[in-house]
Tab-separated table of C-alpha atoms in Angstrom:
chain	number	residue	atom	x	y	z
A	1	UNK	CA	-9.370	-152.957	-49.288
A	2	UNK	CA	-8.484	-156.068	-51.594
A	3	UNK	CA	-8.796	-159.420	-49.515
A	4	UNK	CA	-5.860	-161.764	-48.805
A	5	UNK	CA	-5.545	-164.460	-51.356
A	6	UNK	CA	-5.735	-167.816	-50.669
A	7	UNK	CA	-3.209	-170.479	-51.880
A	8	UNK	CA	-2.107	-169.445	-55.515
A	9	UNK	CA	-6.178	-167.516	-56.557
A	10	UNK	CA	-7.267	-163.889	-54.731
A	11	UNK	CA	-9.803	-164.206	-52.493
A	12	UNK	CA	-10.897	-160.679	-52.057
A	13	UNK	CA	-10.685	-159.615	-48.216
A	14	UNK	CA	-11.231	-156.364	-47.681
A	15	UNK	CA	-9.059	-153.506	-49.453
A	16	UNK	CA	-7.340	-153.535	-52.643
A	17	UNK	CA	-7.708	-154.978	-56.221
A	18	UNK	CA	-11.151	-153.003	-57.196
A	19	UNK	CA	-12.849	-152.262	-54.028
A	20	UNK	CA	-12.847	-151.272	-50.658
A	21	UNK	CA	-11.050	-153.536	-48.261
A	22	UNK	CA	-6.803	-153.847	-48.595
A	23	UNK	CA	-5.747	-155.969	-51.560
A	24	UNK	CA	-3.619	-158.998	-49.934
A	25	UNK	CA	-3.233	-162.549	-50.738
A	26	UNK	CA	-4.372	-165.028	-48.313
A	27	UNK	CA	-2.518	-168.236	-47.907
A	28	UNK	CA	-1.164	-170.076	-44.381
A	29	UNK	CA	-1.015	-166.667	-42.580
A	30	UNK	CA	-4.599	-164.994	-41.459
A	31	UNK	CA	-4.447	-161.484	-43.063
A	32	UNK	CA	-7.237	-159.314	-44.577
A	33	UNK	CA	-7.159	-157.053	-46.923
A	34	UNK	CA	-6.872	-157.608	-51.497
A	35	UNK	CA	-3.591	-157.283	-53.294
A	36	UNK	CA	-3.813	-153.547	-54.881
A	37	UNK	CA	-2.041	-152.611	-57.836
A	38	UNK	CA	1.021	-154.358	-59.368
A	39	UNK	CA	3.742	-151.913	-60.279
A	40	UNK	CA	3.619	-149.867	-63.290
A	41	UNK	CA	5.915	-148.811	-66.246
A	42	UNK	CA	9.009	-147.903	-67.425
A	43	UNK	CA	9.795	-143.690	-67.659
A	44	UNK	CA	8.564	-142.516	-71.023
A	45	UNK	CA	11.339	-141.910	-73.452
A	46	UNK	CA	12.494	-138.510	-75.110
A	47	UNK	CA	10.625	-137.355	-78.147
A	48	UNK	CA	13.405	-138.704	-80.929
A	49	UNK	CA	12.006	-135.902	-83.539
A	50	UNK	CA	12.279	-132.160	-83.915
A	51	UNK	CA	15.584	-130.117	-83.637
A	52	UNK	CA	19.108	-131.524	-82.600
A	53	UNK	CA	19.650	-130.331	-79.030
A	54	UNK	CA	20.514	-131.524	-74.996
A	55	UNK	CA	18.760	-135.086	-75.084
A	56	UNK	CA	16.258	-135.210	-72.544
A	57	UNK	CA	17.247	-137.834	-69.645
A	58	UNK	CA	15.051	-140.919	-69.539
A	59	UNK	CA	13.616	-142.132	-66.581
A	60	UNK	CA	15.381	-145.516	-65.523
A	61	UNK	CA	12.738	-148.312	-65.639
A	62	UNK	CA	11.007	-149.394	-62.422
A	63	UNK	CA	11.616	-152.975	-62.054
A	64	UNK	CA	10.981	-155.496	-58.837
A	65	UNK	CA	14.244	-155.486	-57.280
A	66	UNK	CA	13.991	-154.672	-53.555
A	67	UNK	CA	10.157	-155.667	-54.020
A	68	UNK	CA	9.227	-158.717	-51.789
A	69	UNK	CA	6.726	-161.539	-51.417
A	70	UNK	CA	4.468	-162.027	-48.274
A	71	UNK	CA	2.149	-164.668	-47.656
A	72	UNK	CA	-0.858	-162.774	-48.950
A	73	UNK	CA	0.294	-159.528	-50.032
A	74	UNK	CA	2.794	-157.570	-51.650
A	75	UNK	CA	5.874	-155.325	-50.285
A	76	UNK	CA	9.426	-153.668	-50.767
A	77	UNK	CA	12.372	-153.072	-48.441
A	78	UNK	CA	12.846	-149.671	-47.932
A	79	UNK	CA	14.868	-146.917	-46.293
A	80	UNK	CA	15.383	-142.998	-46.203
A	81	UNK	CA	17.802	-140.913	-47.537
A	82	UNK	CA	20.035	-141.023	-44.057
A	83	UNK	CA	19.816	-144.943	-43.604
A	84	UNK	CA	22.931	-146.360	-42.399
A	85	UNK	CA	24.635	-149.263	-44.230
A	86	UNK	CA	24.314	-150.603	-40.352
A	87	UNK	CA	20.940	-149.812	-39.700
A	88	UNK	CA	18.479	-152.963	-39.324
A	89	UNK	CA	16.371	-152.953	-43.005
A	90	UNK	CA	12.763	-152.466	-42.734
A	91	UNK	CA	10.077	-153.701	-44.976
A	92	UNK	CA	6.916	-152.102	-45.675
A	93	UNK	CA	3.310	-153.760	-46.531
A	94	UNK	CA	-0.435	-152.893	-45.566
A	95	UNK	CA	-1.698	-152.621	-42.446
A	96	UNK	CA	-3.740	-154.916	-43.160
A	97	UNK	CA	-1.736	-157.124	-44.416
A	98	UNK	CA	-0.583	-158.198	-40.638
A	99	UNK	CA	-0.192	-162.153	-40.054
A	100	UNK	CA	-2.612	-161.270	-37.145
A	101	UNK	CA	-5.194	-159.727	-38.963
A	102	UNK	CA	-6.418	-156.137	-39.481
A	103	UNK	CA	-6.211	-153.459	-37.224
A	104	UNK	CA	-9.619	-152.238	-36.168
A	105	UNK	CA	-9.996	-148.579	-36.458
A	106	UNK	CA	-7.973	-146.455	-33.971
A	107	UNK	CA	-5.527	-149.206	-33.637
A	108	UNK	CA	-2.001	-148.472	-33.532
A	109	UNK	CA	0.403	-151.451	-33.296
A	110	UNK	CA	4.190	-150.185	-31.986
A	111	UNK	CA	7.158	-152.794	-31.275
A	112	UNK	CA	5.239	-156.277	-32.083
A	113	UNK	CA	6.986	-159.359	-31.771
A	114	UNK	CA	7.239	-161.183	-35.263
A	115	UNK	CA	8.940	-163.897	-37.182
A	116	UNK	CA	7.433	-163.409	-40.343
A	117	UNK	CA	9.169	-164.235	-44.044
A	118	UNK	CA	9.402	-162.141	-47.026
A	119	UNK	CA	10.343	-163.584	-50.657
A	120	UNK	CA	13.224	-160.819	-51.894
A	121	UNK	CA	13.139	-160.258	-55.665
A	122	UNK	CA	15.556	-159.108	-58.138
A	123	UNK	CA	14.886	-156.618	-61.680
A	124	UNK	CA	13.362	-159.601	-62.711
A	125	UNK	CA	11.183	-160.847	-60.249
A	126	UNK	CA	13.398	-163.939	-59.703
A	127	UNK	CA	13.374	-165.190	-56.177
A	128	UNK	CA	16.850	-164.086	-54.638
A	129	UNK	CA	16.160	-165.246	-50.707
A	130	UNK	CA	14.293	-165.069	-47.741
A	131	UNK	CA	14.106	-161.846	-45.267
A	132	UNK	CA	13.119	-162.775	-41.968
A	133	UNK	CA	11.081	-159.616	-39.508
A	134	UNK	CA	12.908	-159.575	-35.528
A	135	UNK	CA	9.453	-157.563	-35.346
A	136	UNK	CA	6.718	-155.636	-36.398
A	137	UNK	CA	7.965	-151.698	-36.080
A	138	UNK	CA	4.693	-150.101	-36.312
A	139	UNK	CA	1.041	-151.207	-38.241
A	140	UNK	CA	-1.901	-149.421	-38.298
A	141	UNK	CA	-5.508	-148.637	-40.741
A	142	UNK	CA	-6.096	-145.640	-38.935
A	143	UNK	CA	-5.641	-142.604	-41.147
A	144	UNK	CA	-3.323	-144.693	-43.247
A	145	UNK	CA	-3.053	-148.251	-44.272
A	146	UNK	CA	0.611	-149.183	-43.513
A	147	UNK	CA	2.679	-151.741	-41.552
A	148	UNK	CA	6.661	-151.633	-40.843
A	149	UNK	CA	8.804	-154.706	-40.391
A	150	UNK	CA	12.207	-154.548	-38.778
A	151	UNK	CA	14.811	-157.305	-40.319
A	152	UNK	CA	17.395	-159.321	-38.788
A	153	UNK	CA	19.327	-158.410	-41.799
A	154	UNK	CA	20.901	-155.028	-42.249
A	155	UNK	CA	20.754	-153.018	-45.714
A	156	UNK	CA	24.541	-153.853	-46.037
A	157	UNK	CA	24.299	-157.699	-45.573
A	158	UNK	CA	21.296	-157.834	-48.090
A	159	UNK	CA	23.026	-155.467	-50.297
A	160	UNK	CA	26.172	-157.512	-49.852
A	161	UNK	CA	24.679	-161.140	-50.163
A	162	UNK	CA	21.535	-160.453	-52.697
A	163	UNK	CA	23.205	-157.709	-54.345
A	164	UNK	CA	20.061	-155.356	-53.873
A	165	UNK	CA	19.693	-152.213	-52.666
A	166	UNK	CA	16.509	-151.016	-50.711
A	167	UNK	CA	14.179	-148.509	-52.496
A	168	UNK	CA	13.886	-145.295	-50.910
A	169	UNK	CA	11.558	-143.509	-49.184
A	170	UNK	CA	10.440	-140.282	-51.154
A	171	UNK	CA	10.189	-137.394	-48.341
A	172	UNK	CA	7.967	-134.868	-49.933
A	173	UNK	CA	4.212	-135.294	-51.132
A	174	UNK	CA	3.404	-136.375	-54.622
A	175	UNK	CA	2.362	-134.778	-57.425
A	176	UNK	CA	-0.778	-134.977	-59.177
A	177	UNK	CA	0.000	-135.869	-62.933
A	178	UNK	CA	2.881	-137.632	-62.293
A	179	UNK	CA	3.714	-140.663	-64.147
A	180	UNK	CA	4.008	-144.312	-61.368
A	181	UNK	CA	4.372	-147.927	-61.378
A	182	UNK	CA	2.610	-149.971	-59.132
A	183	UNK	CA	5.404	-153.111	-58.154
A	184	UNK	CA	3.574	-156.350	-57.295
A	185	UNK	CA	6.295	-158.699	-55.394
A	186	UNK	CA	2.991	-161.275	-54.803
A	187	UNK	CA	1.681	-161.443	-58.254
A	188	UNK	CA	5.268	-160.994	-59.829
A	189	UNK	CA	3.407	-157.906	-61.975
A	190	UNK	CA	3.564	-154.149	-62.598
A	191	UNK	CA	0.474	-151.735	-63.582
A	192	UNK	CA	1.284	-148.215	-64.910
A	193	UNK	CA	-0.621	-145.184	-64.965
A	194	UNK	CA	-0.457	-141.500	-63.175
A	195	UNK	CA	-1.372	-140.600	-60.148
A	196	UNK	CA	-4.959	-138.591	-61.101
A	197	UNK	CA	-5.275	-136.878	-57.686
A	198	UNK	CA	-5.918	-136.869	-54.050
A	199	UNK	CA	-8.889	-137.655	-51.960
A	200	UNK	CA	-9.061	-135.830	-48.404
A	201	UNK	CA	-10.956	-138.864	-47.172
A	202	UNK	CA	-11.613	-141.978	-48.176
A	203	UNK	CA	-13.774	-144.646	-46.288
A	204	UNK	CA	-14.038	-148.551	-46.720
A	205	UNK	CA	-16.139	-150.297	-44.217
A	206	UNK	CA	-15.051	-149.129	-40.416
A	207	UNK	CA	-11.948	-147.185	-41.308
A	208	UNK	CA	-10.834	-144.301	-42.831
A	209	UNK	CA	-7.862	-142.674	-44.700
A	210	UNK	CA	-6.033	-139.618	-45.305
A	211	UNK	CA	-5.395	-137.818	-48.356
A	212	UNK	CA	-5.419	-140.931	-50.566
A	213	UNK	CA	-3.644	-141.153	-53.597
A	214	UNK	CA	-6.512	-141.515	-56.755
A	215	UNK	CA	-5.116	-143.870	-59.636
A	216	UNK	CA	-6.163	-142.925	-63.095
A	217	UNK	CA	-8.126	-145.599	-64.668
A	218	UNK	CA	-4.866	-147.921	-66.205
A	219	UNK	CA	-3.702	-149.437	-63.097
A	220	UNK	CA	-6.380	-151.644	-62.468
A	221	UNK	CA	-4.721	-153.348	-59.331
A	222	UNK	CA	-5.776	-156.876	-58.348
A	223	UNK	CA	-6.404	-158.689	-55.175
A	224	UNK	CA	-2.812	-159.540	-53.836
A	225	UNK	CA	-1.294	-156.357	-54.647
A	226	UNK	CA	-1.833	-154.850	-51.304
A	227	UNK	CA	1.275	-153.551	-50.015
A	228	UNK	CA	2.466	-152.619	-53.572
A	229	UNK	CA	5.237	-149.943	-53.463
A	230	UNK	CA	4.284	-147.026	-55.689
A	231	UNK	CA	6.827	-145.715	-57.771
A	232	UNK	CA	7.585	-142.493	-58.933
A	233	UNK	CA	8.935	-143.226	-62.554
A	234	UNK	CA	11.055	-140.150	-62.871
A	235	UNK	CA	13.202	-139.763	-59.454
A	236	UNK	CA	12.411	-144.170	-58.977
A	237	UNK	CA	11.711	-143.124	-55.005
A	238	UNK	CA	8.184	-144.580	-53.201
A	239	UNK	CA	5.692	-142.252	-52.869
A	240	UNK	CA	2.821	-144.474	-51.459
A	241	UNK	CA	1.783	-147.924	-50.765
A	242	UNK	CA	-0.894	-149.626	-52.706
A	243	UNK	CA	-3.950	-150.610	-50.883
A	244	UNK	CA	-7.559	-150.636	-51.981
A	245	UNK	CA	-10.056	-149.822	-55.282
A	246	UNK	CA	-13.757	-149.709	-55.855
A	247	UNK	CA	-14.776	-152.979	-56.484
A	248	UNK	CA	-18.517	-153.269	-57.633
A	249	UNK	CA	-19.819	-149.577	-57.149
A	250	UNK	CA	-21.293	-150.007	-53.555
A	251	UNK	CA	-20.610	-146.991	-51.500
A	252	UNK	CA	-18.275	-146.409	-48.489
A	253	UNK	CA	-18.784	-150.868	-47.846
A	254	UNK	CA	-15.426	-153.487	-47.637
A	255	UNK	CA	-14.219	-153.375	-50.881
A	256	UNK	CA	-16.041	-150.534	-51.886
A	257	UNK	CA	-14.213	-147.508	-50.757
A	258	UNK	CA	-15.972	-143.911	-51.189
A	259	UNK	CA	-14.369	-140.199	-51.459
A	260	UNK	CA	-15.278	-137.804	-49.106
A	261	UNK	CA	-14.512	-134.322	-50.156
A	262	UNK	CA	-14.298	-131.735	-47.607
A	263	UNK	CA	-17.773	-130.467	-47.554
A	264	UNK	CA	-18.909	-133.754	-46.639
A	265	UNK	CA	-19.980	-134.644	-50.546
A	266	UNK	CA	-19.615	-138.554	-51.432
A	267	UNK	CA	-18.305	-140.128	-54.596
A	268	UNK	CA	-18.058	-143.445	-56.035
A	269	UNK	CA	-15.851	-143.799	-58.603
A	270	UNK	CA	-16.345	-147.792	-59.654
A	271	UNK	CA	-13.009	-149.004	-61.147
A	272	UNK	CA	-10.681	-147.080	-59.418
A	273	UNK	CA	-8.076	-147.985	-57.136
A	274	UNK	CA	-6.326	-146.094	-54.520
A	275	UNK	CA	-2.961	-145.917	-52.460
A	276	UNK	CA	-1.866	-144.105	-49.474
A	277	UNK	CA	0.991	-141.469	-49.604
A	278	UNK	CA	4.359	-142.697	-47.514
A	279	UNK	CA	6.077	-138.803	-47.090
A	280	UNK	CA	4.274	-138.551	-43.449
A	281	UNK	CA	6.018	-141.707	-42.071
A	282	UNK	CA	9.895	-140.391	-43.339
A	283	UNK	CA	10.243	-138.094	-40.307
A	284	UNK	CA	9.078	-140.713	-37.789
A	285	UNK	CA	12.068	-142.981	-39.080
A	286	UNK	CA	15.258	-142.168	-37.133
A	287	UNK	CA	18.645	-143.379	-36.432
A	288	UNK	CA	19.001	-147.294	-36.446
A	289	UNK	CA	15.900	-147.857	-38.419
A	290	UNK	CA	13.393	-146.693	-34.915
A	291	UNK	CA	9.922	-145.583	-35.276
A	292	UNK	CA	9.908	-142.251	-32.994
A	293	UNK	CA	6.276	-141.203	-33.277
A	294	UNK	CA	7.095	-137.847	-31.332
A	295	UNK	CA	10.024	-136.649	-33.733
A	296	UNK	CA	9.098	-133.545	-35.274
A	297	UNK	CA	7.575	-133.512	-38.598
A	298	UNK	CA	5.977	-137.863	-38.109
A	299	UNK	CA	2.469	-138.019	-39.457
A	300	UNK	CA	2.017	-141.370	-38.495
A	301	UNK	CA	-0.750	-142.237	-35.472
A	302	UNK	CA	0.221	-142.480	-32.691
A	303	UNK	CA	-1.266	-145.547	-30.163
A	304	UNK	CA	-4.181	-144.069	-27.808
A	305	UNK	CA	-4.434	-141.674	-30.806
A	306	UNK	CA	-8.603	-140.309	-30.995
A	307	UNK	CA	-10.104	-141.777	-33.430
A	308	UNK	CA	-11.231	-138.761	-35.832
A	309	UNK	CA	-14.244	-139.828	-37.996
């Protein structure tokens, strides 16, 4: 996982950037973890040559509004496809990216008080406001590296006063081969590449994760970029959050994250930086922005959850 960063540099914590512990950016708030990948590019425009016929559409350009700021890390605001206008917004990070520091493994945080801040961006990366949490909805390493604020704001009044709208949540798993950018509200900075593959484990340190999503080599994510949204550059929906690379070719250590296949064989793949998918947690989001762990179809842990090495 890439460390937290402290003040305005990256102090590598545990995941992101290029090794095993989350990517984050450390400053006044104590939270682990290194700032994974910034986001990535603009869609790829249509092939100008070769016969006259229906011009291919070209994907809009991923750019940072509805990306935000935290203290050490990086984040979005996001929704599903049924939000409400009047639903409470929620914005999504690393697990451990938490103010409190990160979850040990098996640790499933549900309906946390919080106060925390989040710097909302626009296209441009301009500073637009501040987003205050009433709480933290749900935060977790366990399987997943992921965290869930709930706002005091809803998506109309930020849509309304800021003139953004959140990004939404992508309800069915990625694709291998598919072009993404990597949105960095922390560093202010996008990486671009395609998503290479997935990994049915991957282990940093004490915890472990869940059909990972495998960067090719181009986004080489940074310390701070932990919490990244990863964007799909063709339908411009989230399809993971950014979270840890393979810092110095150690294997299965903090900062050093390892791929397990499913025969038990272990690979180190120095360089390369990882994200976890988001399509599990779209089911366990239900009316007024609530985190319902037992709806049908949520692949999020739940708390008490065993702990499946």
């Amino acid at each position: 996982m890439k460390k937290p960063l402290v003040g305005a540099f990256a102090a590598v914590l545990l995941i992101a950037g290029a090794g095993a512990a989350p990517a984050m950016a450390q400053d006044a708030e104590p939270t682990p973890g290194k700032a994974m990948a910034g986001a990535a590019q603009a869609g790829k425009a249509a092939d100008s040559k070769g016969p006259v016929g229906p011009a291919k559409k070209k994907p809009r350009a991923v750019d940072f509004a509805g990306t935000v700021a935290l203290s050490n890390c990086s984040g979005s605001v996001v929704r599903t496809a049924g939000a409400q206008p009047d639903d409470p917004a929620l914005v999504m990070s690393n697990g451990h990216c938490l103010e409190g520091g990160m979850p040990g493994p098996g640790e499933v945080l549900v309906d946390q008080p919080s106060s925390r801040t989040f710097d909302l961006l626009d296209a441009s990366g301009g500073e637009l406001g501040t987003l205050k949490a009433s709480k933290l909805a749900y935060g977790t390493m366990t399987d997943t590296d992921v965290s869930l604020y709930e706002l005091t704001d809803t998506y109309a009044q930020i849509e309304s006063e800021y003139g953004i709208k959140a990004l939404e949540l992508d309800a069915e798993h990625p694709t291998a081969g598919k072009a993404i950018t990597v949105v960095s509200g922390y560093w202010k900075k996008t990486y671009s590449c395609d998503i290479d593959g997935f990994v049915p484990t991957l282990k940093e340190g004490d915890w472990t994760w869940k059909d990972s999503v495998r960067y090719t080599e181009a986004c080489k994510t940074i310390g701070g970029t932990s919490g990244s949204p990863v964007v799909d550059d063709a339908s411009g929906k989230v399809v993971a959050v950014n979270n840890t690379g393979n810092e110095s070719g150690e294997e299965c250590t903090v900062n050093n994250p390892c791929e397990v296949d499913e025969n038990g064989k272990v690979t180190v793949r120095q360089g390369i930086n990882y994200a976890q998918q988001t399509y599990q947690m779209v089911p366990c989001i239900v009316a007024d922005s609530k985190i319902d762990l037992s709806a049908a179809g949520c692949g999020l842990p739940k708390p008490g959850a065993a702990l499946v090495k």
